[in-house]
Amino acid sequence: TNASVTVNDTVLVRSAAGIVGLTNALHLTPIASPPRTCDATAEGDIYSDTSHALCWCDASAWQKLSGAGTCA
């Protein structure tokens, strides 16, 4: 079933199995190193690096999606 939760001015909506929407900005607090090893269990994880890079785990390595920095 589809469901939604409202917290202040932000709404989280489950639109389908495994799909969650957000009606506002998502803030990722930058961290100095990846939150965990990039492997098959972390595939799809995203973090913001303090070097100003947005990083994504492709199941084998952290890849830079955007920004001036690097992903560890």
PDB file of N, CA, C and O in Angstrom:
ATOM      1  N   THR A   1       0.834  -1.186   0.000  1.00  0.00           N
ATOM      2  CA  THR A   1       0.000   0.000   0.000  1.00  0.00           C
ATOM      3  C   THR A   1       0.875   1.244   0.000  1.00  0.00           C
ATOM      4  O   THR A   1       1.994   1.232   0.485  1.00  0.00           O
ATOM      5  N   ASN A   2       0.337   2.301  -0.544  1.00  0.00           N
ATOM      6  CA  ASN A   2       1.047   3.574  -0.538  1.00  0.00           C
ATOM      7  C   ASN A   2       0.747   4.299   0.767  1.00  0.00           C
ATOM      8  O   ASN A   2      -0.353   4.212   1.298  1.00  0.00           O
ATOM      9  N   ALA A   3       1.724   5.004   1.290  1.00  0.00           N
ATOM     10  CA  ALA A   3       1.543   5.722   2.545  1.00  0.00           C
ATOM     11  C   ALA A   3       2.379   6.981   2.518  1.00  0.00           C
ATOM     12  O   ALA A   3       3.306   7.107   1.724  1.00  0.00           O
ATOM     13  N   SER A   4       2.024   7.935   3.365  1.00  0.00           N
ATOM     14  CA  SER A   4       2.833   9.143   3.480  1.00  0.00           C
ATOM     15  C   SER A   4       2.922   9.551   4.941  1.00  0.00           C
ATOM     16  O   SER A   4       2.050   9.248   5.744  1.00  0.00           O
ATOM     17  N   VAL A   5       4.021  10.233   5.254  1.00  0.00           N
ATOM     18  CA  VAL A   5       4.262  10.760   6.590  1.00  0.00           C
ATOM     19  C   VAL A   5       4.662  12.212   6.423  1.00  0.00           C
ATOM     20  O   VAL A   5       5.519  12.530   5.594  1.00  0.00           O
ATOM     21  N   THR A   6       4.058  13.093   7.189  1.00  0.00           N
ATOM     22  CA  THR A   6       4.400  14.508   7.139  1.00  0.00           C
ATOM     23  C   THR A   6       5.093  14.899   8.436  1.00  0.00           C
ATOM     24  O   THR A   6       4.608  14.604   9.522  1.00  0.00           O
ATOM     25  N   VAL A   7       6.263  15.544   8.299  1.00  0.00           N
ATOM     26  CA  VAL A   7       6.999  16.078   9.438  1.00  0.00           C
ATOM     27  C   VAL A   7       7.280  17.536   9.125  1.00  0.00           C
ATOM     28  O   VAL A   7       8.028  17.843   8.198  1.00  0.00           O
ATOM     29  N   ASN A   8       6.651  18.419   9.875  1.00  0.00           N
ATOM     30  CA  ASN A   8       6.742  19.863   9.622  1.00  0.00           C
ATOM     31  C   ASN A   8       6.347  20.148   8.175  1.00  0.00           C
ATOM     32  O   ASN A   8       5.225  19.861   7.787  1.00  0.00           O
ATOM     33  N   ASP A   9       7.248  20.660   7.336  1.00  0.00           N
ATOM     34  CA  ASP A   9       6.903  21.001   5.950  1.00  0.00           C
ATOM     35  C   ASP A   9       7.407  19.965   4.948  1.00  0.00           C
ATOM     36  O   ASP A   9       7.424  20.204   3.751  1.00  0.00           O
ATOM     37  N   THR A  10       7.801  18.780   5.416  1.00  0.00           N
ATOM     38  CA  THR A  10       8.357  17.749   4.545  1.00  0.00           C
ATOM     39  C   THR A  10       7.452  16.527   4.545  1.00  0.00           C
ATOM     40  O   THR A  10       6.992  16.087   5.591  1.00  0.00           O
ATOM     41  N   VAL A  11       7.221  15.983   3.355  1.00  0.00           N
ATOM     42  CA  VAL A  11       6.394  14.789   3.228  1.00  0.00           C
ATOM     43  C   VAL A  11       7.226  13.667   2.628  1.00  0.00           C
ATOM     44  O   VAL A  11       7.880  13.849   1.603  1.00  0.00           O
ATOM     45  N   LEU A  12       7.229  12.515   3.280  1.00  0.00           N
ATOM     46  CA  LEU A  12       7.819  11.298   2.736  1.00  0.00           C
ATOM     47  C   LEU A  12       6.676  10.457   2.202  1.00  0.00           C
ATOM     48  O   LEU A  12       5.702  10.214   2.907  1.00  0.00           O
ATOM     49  N   VAL A  13       6.791  10.022   0.948  1.00  0.00           N
ATOM     50  CA  VAL A  13       5.721   9.266   0.312  1.00  0.00           C
ATOM     51  C   VAL A  13       6.264   7.948  -0.224  1.00  0.00           C
ATOM     52  O   VAL A  13       7.261   7.936  -0.950  1.00  0.00           O
ATOM     53  N   ARG A  14       5.619   6.856   0.130  1.00  0.00           N
ATOM     54  CA  ARG A  14       5.945   5.552  -0.449  1.00  0.00           C
ATOM     55  C   ARG A  14       5.013   5.376  -1.635  1.00  0.00           C
ATOM     56  O   ARG A  14       3.822   5.169  -1.486  1.00  0.00           O
ATOM     57  N   SER A  15       5.564   5.474  -2.851  1.00  0.00           N
ATOM     58  CA  SER A  15       4.736   5.421  -4.046  1.00  0.00           C
ATOM     59  C   SER A  15       4.642   4.027  -4.653  1.00  0.00           C
ATOM     60  O   SER A  15       3.743   3.748  -5.421  1.00  0.00           O
ATOM     61  N   ALA A  16       5.567   3.164  -4.320  1.00  0.00           N
ATOM     62  CA  ALA A  16       5.566   1.772  -4.779  1.00  0.00           C
ATOM     63  C   ALA A  16       6.546   1.006  -3.903  1.00  0.00           C
ATOM     64  O   ALA A  16       7.326   1.609  -3.157  1.00  0.00           O
ATOM     65  N   ALA A  17       6.545  -0.287  -4.020  1.00  0.00           N
ATOM     66  CA  ALA A  17       7.456  -1.101  -3.223  1.00  0.00           C
ATOM     67  C   ALA A  17       8.896  -0.662  -3.458  1.00  0.00           C
ATOM     68  O   ALA A  17       9.364  -0.651  -4.593  1.00  0.00           O
ATOM     69  N   GLY A  18       9.580  -0.245  -2.407  1.00  0.00           N
ATOM     70  CA  GLY A  18      10.976   0.155  -2.511  1.00  0.00           C
ATOM     71  C   GLY A  18      11.214   1.565  -3.032  1.00  0.00           C
ATOM     72  O   GLY A  18      12.353   1.980  -3.181  1.00  0.00           O
ATOM     73  N   ILE A  19      10.162   2.324  -3.298  1.00  0.00           N
ATOM     74  CA  ILE A  19      10.304   3.692  -3.822  1.00  0.00           C
ATOM     75  C   ILE A  19       9.747   4.682  -2.804  1.00  0.00           C
ATOM     76  O   ILE A  19       8.579   4.611  -2.424  1.00  0.00           O
ATOM     77  N   VAL A  20      10.603   5.617  -2.362  1.00  0.00           N
ATOM     78  CA  VAL A  20      10.187   6.642  -1.410  1.00  0.00           C
ATOM     79  C   VAL A  20      10.471   8.004  -2.022  1.00  0.00           C
ATOM     80  O   VAL A  20      11.569   8.262  -2.525  1.00  0.00           O
ATOM     81  N   GLY A  21       9.493   8.877  -2.005  1.00  0.00           N
ATOM     82  CA  GLY A  21       9.656  10.239  -2.499  1.00  0.00           C
ATOM     83  C   GLY A  21       9.777  11.208  -1.338  1.00  0.00           C
ATOM     84  O   GLY A  21       9.353  10.925  -0.217  1.00  0.00           O
ATOM     85  N   LEU A  22      10.345  12.356  -1.613  1.00  0.00           N
ATOM     86  CA  LEU A  22      10.591  13.383  -0.604  1.00  0.00           C
ATOM     87  C   LEU A  22      10.178  14.717  -1.185  1.00  0.00           C
ATOM     88  O   LEU A  22      10.619  15.079  -2.281  1.00  0.00           O
ATOM     89  N   THR A  23       9.330  15.474  -0.470  1.00  0.00           N
ATOM     90  CA  THR A  23       8.860  16.750  -0.988  1.00  0.00           C
ATOM     91  C   THR A  23       9.595  17.926  -0.364  1.00  0.00           C
ATOM     92  O   THR A  23       8.990  18.810   0.192  1.00  0.00           O
ATOM     93  N   ASN A  24      10.864  17.930  -0.428  1.00  0.00           N
ATOM     94  CA  ASN A  24      11.670  19.044   0.050  1.00  0.00           C
ATOM     95  C   ASN A  24      13.105  18.680  -0.270  1.00  0.00           C
ATOM     96  O   ASN A  24      13.362  17.727  -0.989  1.00  0.00           O
ATOM     97  N   ALA A  25      14.030  19.384   0.261  1.00  0.00           N
ATOM     98  CA  ALA A  25      15.445  19.088   0.013  1.00  0.00           C
ATOM     99  C   ALA A  25      15.918  17.978   0.946  1.00  0.00           C
ATOM    100  O   ALA A  25      15.427  17.821   2.057  1.00  0.00           O
ATOM    101  N   LEU A  26      16.898  17.235   0.490  1.00  0.00           N
ATOM    102  CA  LEU A  26      17.565  16.226   1.314  1.00  0.00           C
ATOM    103  C   LEU A  26      18.933  16.782   1.672  1.00  0.00           C
ATOM    104  O   LEU A  26      19.700  17.156   0.788  1.00  0.00           O
ATOM    105  N   HIS A  27      19.220  16.859   2.955  1.00  0.00           N
ATOM    106  CA  HIS A  27      20.509  17.390   3.395  1.00  0.00           C
ATOM    107  C   HIS A  27      21.401  16.236   3.824  1.00  0.00           C
ATOM    108  O   HIS A  27      21.038  15.452   4.698  1.00  0.00           O
ATOM    109  N   LEU A  28      22.557  16.112   3.193  1.00  0.00           N
ATOM    110  CA  LEU A  28      23.553  15.124   3.585  1.00  0.00           C
ATOM    111  C   LEU A  28      24.685  15.861   4.277  1.00  0.00           C
ATOM    112  O   LEU A  28      25.366  16.681   3.661  1.00  0.00           O
ATOM    113  N   THR A  29      24.897  15.597   5.539  1.00  0.00           N
ATOM    114  CA  THR A  29      26.002  16.214   6.257  1.00  0.00           C
ATOM    115  C   THR A  29      27.307  15.601   5.764  1.00  0.00           C
ATOM    116  O   THR A  29      27.462  14.382   5.791  1.00  0.00           O
ATOM    117  N   PRO A  30      28.240  16.421   5.263  1.00  0.00           N
ATOM    118  CA  PRO A  30      29.507  15.878   4.755  1.00  0.00           C
ATOM    119  C   PRO A  30      30.278  15.128   5.843  1.00  0.00           C
ATOM    120  O   PRO A  30      30.312  15.548   7.000  1.00  0.00           O
ATOM    121  N   ILE A  31      30.874  13.999   5.429  1.00  0.00           N
ATOM    122  CA  ILE A  31      31.721  13.215   6.320  1.00  0.00           C
ATOM    123  C   ILE A  31      33.075  12.996   5.647  1.00  0.00           C
ATOM    124  O   ILE A  31      33.180  13.063   4.426  1.00  0.00           O
ATOM    125  N   ALA A  32      34.108  12.781   6.440  1.00  0.00           N
ATOM    126  CA  ALA A  32      35.483  12.729   5.928  1.00  0.00           C
ATOM    127  C   ALA A  32      35.844  11.424   5.231  1.00  0.00           C
ATOM    128  O   ALA A  32      36.828  11.369   4.499  1.00  0.00           O
ATOM    129  N   SER A  33      35.074  10.374   5.464  1.00  0.00           N
ATOM    130  CA  SER A  33      35.370   9.088   4.826  1.00  0.00           C
ATOM    131  C   SER A  33      34.054   8.350   4.604  1.00  0.00           C
ATOM    132  O   SER A  33      33.047   8.658   5.252  1.00  0.00           O
ATOM    133  N   PRO A  34      34.050   7.376   3.726  1.00  0.00           N
ATOM    134  CA  PRO A  34      32.808   6.645   3.448  1.00  0.00           C
ATOM    135  C   PRO A  34      32.222   6.028   4.715  1.00  0.00           C
ATOM    136  O   PRO A  34      32.971   5.645   5.626  1.00  0.00           O
ATOM    137  N   PRO A  35      30.908   5.903   4.773  1.00  0.00           N
ATOM    138  CA  PRO A  35      30.275   5.339   5.967  1.00  0.00           C
ATOM    139  C   PRO A  35      30.538   3.846   6.138  1.00  0.00           C
ATOM    140  O   PRO A  35      30.423   3.316   7.240  1.00  0.00           O
ATOM    141  N   ARG A  36      30.914   3.165   5.049  1.00  0.00           N
ATOM    142  CA  ARG A  36      31.255   1.744   5.098  1.00  0.00           C
ATOM    143  C   ARG A  36      31.958   1.356   3.810  1.00  0.00           C
ATOM    144  O   ARG A  36      32.012   2.128   2.859  1.00  0.00           O
ATOM    145  N   THR A  37      32.496   0.165   3.778  1.00  0.00           N
ATOM    146  CA  THR A  37      33.173  -0.342   2.590  1.00  0.00           C
ATOM    147  C   THR A  37      32.182  -0.465   1.447  1.00  0.00           C
ATOM    148  O   THR A  37      31.057  -0.916   1.643  1.00  0.00           O
ATOM    149  N   CYS A  38      32.597  -0.055   0.262  1.00  0.00           N
ATOM    150  CA  CYS A  38      31.750  -0.189  -0.915  1.00  0.00           C
ATOM    151  C   CYS A  38      31.872  -1.610  -1.450  1.00  0.00           C
ATOM    152  O   CYS A  38      32.911  -2.003  -1.985  1.00  0.00           O
ATOM    153  N   ASP A  39      30.817  -2.382  -1.261  1.00  0.00           N
ATOM    154  CA  ASP A  39      30.750  -3.744  -1.785  1.00  0.00           C
ATOM    155  C   ASP A  39      29.293  -4.019  -2.167  1.00  0.00           C
ATOM    156  O   ASP A  39      28.474  -3.097  -2.163  1.00  0.00           O
ATOM    157  N   ALA A  40      28.967  -5.253  -2.470  1.00  0.00           N
ATOM    158  CA  ALA A  40      27.609  -5.576  -2.922  1.00  0.00           C
ATOM    159  C   ALA A  40      26.543  -5.208  -1.889  1.00  0.00           C
ATOM    160  O   ALA A  40      25.425  -4.842  -2.256  1.00  0.00           O
ATOM    161  N   THR A  41      26.885  -5.265  -0.599  1.00  0.00           N
ATOM    162  CA  THR A  41      25.896  -4.929   0.431  1.00  0.00           C
ATOM    163  C   THR A  41      25.668  -3.423   0.549  1.00  0.00           C
ATOM    164  O   THR A  41      24.662  -2.999   1.100  1.00  0.00           O
ATOM    165  N   ALA A  42      26.589  -2.616   0.036  1.00  0.00           N
ATOM    166  CA  ALA A  42      26.472  -1.153   0.105  1.00  0.00           C
ATOM    167  C   ALA A  42      26.066  -0.529  -1.230  1.00  0.00           C
ATOM    168  O   ALA A  42      25.922   0.689  -1.323  1.00  0.00           O
ATOM    169  N   GLU A  43      25.892  -1.351  -2.258  1.00  0.00           N
ATOM    170  CA  GLU A  43      25.564  -0.818  -3.581  1.00  0.00           C
ATOM    171  C   GLU A  43      24.354   0.102  -3.509  1.00  0.00           C
ATOM    172  O   GLU A  43      23.333  -0.225  -2.919  1.00  0.00           O
ATOM    173  N   GLY A  44      24.510   1.304  -4.072  1.00  0.00           N
ATOM    174  CA  GLY A  44      23.450   2.302  -4.064  1.00  0.00           C
ATOM    175  C   GLY A  44      23.569   3.320  -2.946  1.00  0.00           C
ATOM    176  O   GLY A  44      22.870   4.334  -2.954  1.00  0.00           O
ATOM    177  N   ASP A  45      24.433   3.084  -1.969  1.00  0.00           N
ATOM    178  CA  ASP A  45      24.637   4.057  -0.889  1.00  0.00           C
ATOM    179  C   ASP A  45      25.191   5.357  -1.473  1.00  0.00           C
ATOM    180  O   ASP A  45      25.959   5.348  -2.441  1.00  0.00           O
ATOM    181  N   ILE A  46      24.820   6.463  -0.861  1.00  0.00           N
ATOM    182  CA  ILE A  46      25.294   7.794  -1.270  1.00  0.00           C
ATOM    183  C   ILE A  46      25.773   8.527  -0.024  1.00  0.00           C
ATOM    184  O   ILE A  46      25.156   8.427   1.035  1.00  0.00           O
ATOM    185  N   TYR A  47      26.886   9.257  -0.155  1.00  0.00           N
ATOM    186  CA  TYR A  47      27.318  10.127   0.946  1.00  0.00           C
ATOM    187  C   TYR A  47      27.959  11.390   0.373  1.00  0.00           C
ATOM    188  O   TYR A  47      28.382  11.428  -0.766  1.00  0.00           O
ATOM    189  N   SER A  48      27.991  12.427   1.192  1.00  0.00           N
ATOM    190  CA  SER A  48      28.636  13.687   0.840  1.00  0.00           C
ATOM    191  C   SER A  48      29.978  13.735   1.558  1.00  0.00           C
ATOM    192  O   SER A  48      30.040  13.623   2.779  1.00  0.00           O
ATOM    193  N   ASP A  49      31.060  13.884   0.784  1.00  0.00           N
ATOM    194  CA  ASP A  49      32.408  13.899   1.344  1.00  0.00           C
ATOM    195  C   ASP A  49      32.798  15.327   1.716  1.00  0.00           C
ATOM    196  O   ASP A  49      32.392  16.286   1.051  1.00  0.00           O
ATOM    197  N   THR A  50      33.605  15.479   2.770  1.00  0.00           N
ATOM    198  CA  THR A  50      34.034  16.819   3.189  1.00  0.00           C
ATOM    199  C   THR A  50      34.916  17.503   2.151  1.00  0.00           C
ATOM    200  O   THR A  50      35.177  18.706   2.249  1.00  0.00           O
ATOM    201  N   SER A  51      35.370  16.772   1.134  1.00  0.00           N
ATOM    202  CA  SER A  51      36.157  17.378   0.051  1.00  0.00           C
ATOM    203  C   SER A  51      35.248  18.007  -0.998  1.00  0.00           C
ATOM    204  O   SER A  51      35.720  18.483  -2.017  1.00  0.00           O
ATOM    205  N   HIS A  52      33.948  18.022  -0.747  1.00  0.00           N
ATOM    206  CA  HIS A  52      32.942  18.608  -1.635  1.00  0.00           C
ATOM    207  C   HIS A  52      32.625  17.719  -2.830  1.00  0.00           C
ATOM    208  O   HIS A  52      32.431  18.198  -3.944  1.00  0.00           O
ATOM    209  N   ALA A  53      32.559  16.415  -2.600  1.00  0.00           N
ATOM    210  CA  ALA A  53      32.160  15.457  -3.631  1.00  0.00           C
ATOM    211  C   ALA A  53      30.911  14.724  -3.164  1.00  0.00           C
ATOM    212  O   ALA A  53      30.762  14.426  -1.979  1.00  0.00           O
ATOM    213  N   LEU A  54      30.003  14.454  -4.098  1.00  0.00           N
ATOM    214  CA  LEU A  54      28.857  13.598  -3.843  1.00  0.00           C
ATOM    215  C   LEU A  54      29.238  12.216  -4.348  1.00  0.00           C
ATOM    216  O   LEU A  54      29.607  12.050  -5.516  1.00  0.00           O
ATOM    217  N   CYS A  55      29.193  11.212  -3.486  1.00  0.00           N
ATOM    218  CA  CYS A  55      29.750   9.891  -3.790  1.00  0.00           C
ATOM    219  C   CYS A  55      28.687   8.809  -3.761  1.00  0.00           C
ATOM    220  O   CYS A  55      27.793   8.825  -2.918  1.00  0.00           O
ATOM    221  N   TRP A  56      28.823   7.840  -4.665  1.00  0.00           N
ATOM    222  CA  TRP A  56      27.878   6.741  -4.822  1.00  0.00           C
ATOM    223  C   TRP A  56      28.638   5.421  -4.897  1.00  0.00           C
ATOM    224  O   TRP A  56      29.666   5.328  -5.575  1.00  0.00           O
ATOM    225  N   CYS A  57      28.134   4.395  -4.217  1.00  0.00           N
ATOM    226  CA  CYS A  57      28.763   3.075  -4.241  1.00  0.00           C
ATOM    227  C   CYS A  57      28.189   2.251  -5.390  1.00  0.00           C
ATOM    228  O   CYS A  57      26.982   2.028  -5.460  1.00  0.00           O
ATOM    229  N   ASP A  58      29.061   1.774  -6.279  1.00  0.00           N
ATOM    230  CA  ASP A  58      28.627   0.966  -7.422  1.00  0.00           C
ATOM    231  C   ASP A  58      28.814  -0.537  -7.165  1.00  0.00           C
ATOM    232  O   ASP A  58      28.807  -1.332  -8.086  1.00  0.00           O
ATOM    233  N   ALA A  59      28.979  -0.929  -5.924  1.00  0.00           N
ATOM    234  CA  ALA A  59      29.180  -2.307  -5.460  1.00  0.00           C
ATOM    235  C   ALA A  59      30.637  -2.729  -5.459  1.00  0.00           C
ATOM    236  O   ALA A  59      30.973  -3.798  -4.962  1.00  0.00           O
ATOM    237  N   SER A  60      31.536  -1.884  -6.013  1.00  0.00           N
ATOM    238  CA  SER A  60      32.957  -2.243  -5.958  1.00  0.00           C
ATOM    239  C   SER A  60      33.849  -1.070  -5.576  1.00  0.00           C
ATOM    240  O   SER A  60      34.927  -1.281  -5.041  1.00  0.00           O
ATOM    241  N   ALA A  61      33.404   0.168  -5.838  1.00  0.00           N
ATOM    242  CA  ALA A  61      34.201   1.357  -5.501  1.00  0.00           C
ATOM    243  C   ALA A  61      33.278   2.564  -5.357  1.00  0.00           C
ATOM    244  O   ALA A  61      32.210   2.624  -5.973  1.00  0.00           O
ATOM    245  N   TRP A  62      33.723   3.529  -4.562  1.00  0.00           N
ATOM    246  CA  TRP A  62      32.983   4.781  -4.431  1.00  0.00           C
ATOM    247  C   TRP A  62      33.249   5.637  -5.663  1.00  0.00           C
ATOM    248  O   TRP A  62      34.394   5.887  -6.010  1.00  0.00           O
ATOM    249  N   GLN A  63      32.192   6.070  -6.334  1.00  0.00           N
ATOM    250  CA  GLN A  63      32.288   6.869  -7.552  1.00  0.00           C
ATOM    251  C   GLN A  63      31.817   8.291  -7.270  1.00  0.00           C
ATOM    252  O   GLN A  63      30.833   8.493  -6.563  1.00  0.00           O
ATOM    253  N   LYS A  64      32.508   9.274  -7.838  1.00  0.00           N
ATOM    254  CA  LYS A  64      32.110  10.674  -7.672  1.00  0.00           C
ATOM    255  C   LYS A  64      30.994  10.973  -8.658  1.00  0.00           C
ATOM    256  O   LYS A  64      31.135  10.806  -9.861  1.00  0.00           O
ATOM    257  N   LEU A  65      29.861  11.431  -8.133  1.00  0.00           N
ATOM    258  CA  LEU A  65      28.740  11.847  -8.977  1.00  0.00           C
ATOM    259  C   LEU A  65      28.853  13.304  -9.367  1.00  0.00           C
ATOM    260  O   LEU A  65      28.434  13.695 -10.454  1.00  0.00           O
ATOM    261  N   SER A  66      29.387  14.123  -8.453  1.00  0.00           N
ATOM    262  CA  SER A  66      29.442  15.563  -8.677  1.00  0.00           C
ATOM    263  C   SER A  66      30.388  16.191  -7.673  1.00  0.00           C
ATOM    264  O   SER A  66      30.713  15.595  -6.652  1.00  0.00           O
ATOM    265  N   GLY A  67      30.793  17.423  -7.952  1.00  0.00           N
ATOM    266  CA  GLY A  67      31.588  18.179  -7.010  1.00  0.00           C
ATOM    267  C   GLY A  67      33.058  18.236  -7.341  1.00  0.00           C
ATOM    268  O   GLY A  67      33.545  17.549  -8.235  1.00  0.00           O
ATOM    269  N   ALA A  68      33.768  19.075  -6.587  1.00  0.00           N
ATOM    270  CA  ALA A  68      35.183  19.334  -6.855  1.00  0.00           C
ATOM    271  C   ALA A  68      36.105  18.325  -6.187  1.00  0.00           C
ATOM    272  O   ALA A  68      37.250  18.178  -6.597  1.00  0.00           O
ATOM    273  N   GLY A  69      35.631  17.622  -5.186  1.00  0.00           N
ATOM    274  CA  GLY A  69      36.507  16.756  -4.397  1.00  0.00           C
ATOM    275  C   GLY A  69      36.636  15.358  -4.950  1.00  0.00           C
ATOM    276  O   GLY A  69      36.390  15.093  -6.127  1.00  0.00           O
ATOM    277  N   THR A  70      37.015  14.451  -4.067  1.00  0.00           N
ATOM    278  CA  THR A  70      37.200  13.046  -4.429  1.00  0.00           C
ATOM    279  C   THR A  70      36.466  12.157  -3.420  1.00  0.00           C
ATOM    280  O   THR A  70      36.180  12.577  -2.311  1.00  0.00           O
ATOM    281  N   CYS A  71      36.219  10.934  -3.826  1.00  0.00           N
ATOM    282  CA  CYS A  71      35.612   9.942  -2.951  1.00  0.00           C
ATOM    283  C   CYS A  71      36.693   8.973  -2.512  1.00  0.00           C
ATOM    284  O   CYS A  71      37.532   8.572  -3.322  1.00  0.00           O
ATOM    285  N   ALA A  72      36.687   8.629  -1.245  1.00  0.00           N
ATOM    286  CA  ALA A  72      37.720   7.726  -0.716  1.00  0.00           C
ATOM    287  C   ALA A  72      37.548   6.320  -1.237  1.00  0.00           C
ATOM    288  O   ALA A  72      36.503   5.912  -1.644  1.00  0.00           O
TER     289      ALA A  72
END
